[in-house]
């Protein structure tokens, strides 16, 4: 397709996105948009728009708007894959105290391109590595990080997955400084960052670096209550940009990986919210989604996810959800941020009877109402928002077993590779989704492995 037609497609997608943002969630305040011509989202939760988007060649406008997410993406490779990619890609990561060494290489797509001598930036590097990724890794996981970037729990889970044999690609949403949306300064010494302590929170960014840009938001309930319409519009804008980044990265992957073998998806907190809004069936056949893991978010309507119809759009892929019972942002307790601002956001909405929005602190209800074929919901007993602090091994085991056999999610706890999770089961129940799918809900205890001191 020529450049002229590509540009026309981009303009149409931008217009479709703007129309949805104006009427999607019933708010009469438009989403804040600083530079609509340069950075308006091209993808929304609308299936038709997404289907057209992923089935067309990438146009120049889209590359300018979202190319940063792939060009600055973090990538983690199992040692076996890294060795095939390049002999110089040696294991460079530290492991959790008391655990076996992590046999992985951690870097970014720019470093990968340099190692393999590929032209064409990140896309060229991935094309050059496609055979190695397909033949040696257990699967390719595209991971959507949380609101602070590839740090904390997001980075630990990426390391954990790579240590279990998965290649992990993390689109970098914090590199969007050109459009003044949201950015953080990355460290210059990538090797030192990779070798940082497993429990270090922010090794990939400059010390003291804070996100800046118009999409940086507050989680303080008082601020949200003071300007509910502004925050609803702001959060919606964040999610649309994140979903657009993810869709862009997915379709830039080599066809051998995205369409033939298929990809595994995972997201943490804000990343999980963006991921949940992508209707996977609409991505086919350009992108074949095998499974989706949504972590540290309960797939419930709250002030971070204000659109009543967009909690979860899962339709063809199995889903794993994990949320701490003591999550201060999305937990069911009256003191959680979501609960504290609920009345201010939903008061007076005729479509939301009093109390209808009340949080359950679990994705079970949302998945029951969805068309998901099968799902596993983990309630991590006692876990806060950073679930790795108390359930690092449990979450690692869940992801490992789930990604190995997504359609057997109902039997996940029976798998040998889920032993770290099944040994800590406190309660299990079975439910059914609206489409007749199987939804398993389990309450799981913590690792309780004596490493709490190392995690402080």
Coordinates of N, CA and C in Angstrom, one line a residue, residues 1 38 57 70 112 133 207 258 284 302 310 367 376 380 386 388 419 438:
X1 N 0.8 -1.2 0.0 CA 0.0 0.0 0.0 C 0.9 1.2 0.0
X38 N -0.4 14.9 16.0 CA 0.8 14.1 16.2 C 0.7 12.9 17.0
X57 N -0.6 -2.1 6.4 CA 0.8 -1.7 6.6 C 0.9 -0.5 7.6
X70 N 8.5 0.7 20.6 CA 9.3 -0.5 20.2 C 10.8 -0.1 20.1
X112 N 20.1 -4.9 21.3 CA 19.9 -6.2 20.5 C 20.3 -5.9 19.1
X133 N 14.1 -16.9 18.2 CA 13.0 -16.8 19.2 C 12.0 -17.9 19.0
X207 N 18.7 7.6 38.6 CA 18.3 7.8 40.0 C 17.5 9.1 40.1
X258 N 4.1 -13.3 15.3 CA 2.8 -12.7 15.7 C 1.6 -13.5 15.0
X284 N -7.0 -11.0 14.8 CA -6.7 -12.1 13.9 C -7.1 -11.7 12.5
X302 N -13.6 1.4 37.8 CA -13.1 2.2 38.9 C -12.6 3.5 38.3
X310 N -15.8 -1.1 29.2 CA -14.4 -1.4 28.7 C -13.6 -2.0 29.8
X367 N -15.1 -11.5 34.6 CA -14.9 -12.6 33.7 C -16.2 -13.4 33.5
X376 N -8.5 -18.1 34.9 CA -8.1 -18.4 36.2 C -7.9 -17.1 37.0
X380 N -4.6 -13.1 45.7 CA -3.3 -13.3 46.5 C -3.5 -12.7 47.9
X386 N 2.2 -4.3 44.8 CA 3.3 -5.0 44.3 C 3.2 -6.4 44.8
X388 N 4.8 -9.0 44.0 CA 6.0 -9.8 44.1 C 6.6 -9.7 45.5
X419 N 3.5 -25.9 41.2 CA 3.5 -26.4 42.6 C 3.7 -25.3 43.6
X438 N -15.2 -21.7 31.5 CA -14.9 -22.1 32.8 C -14.0 -21.0 33.5

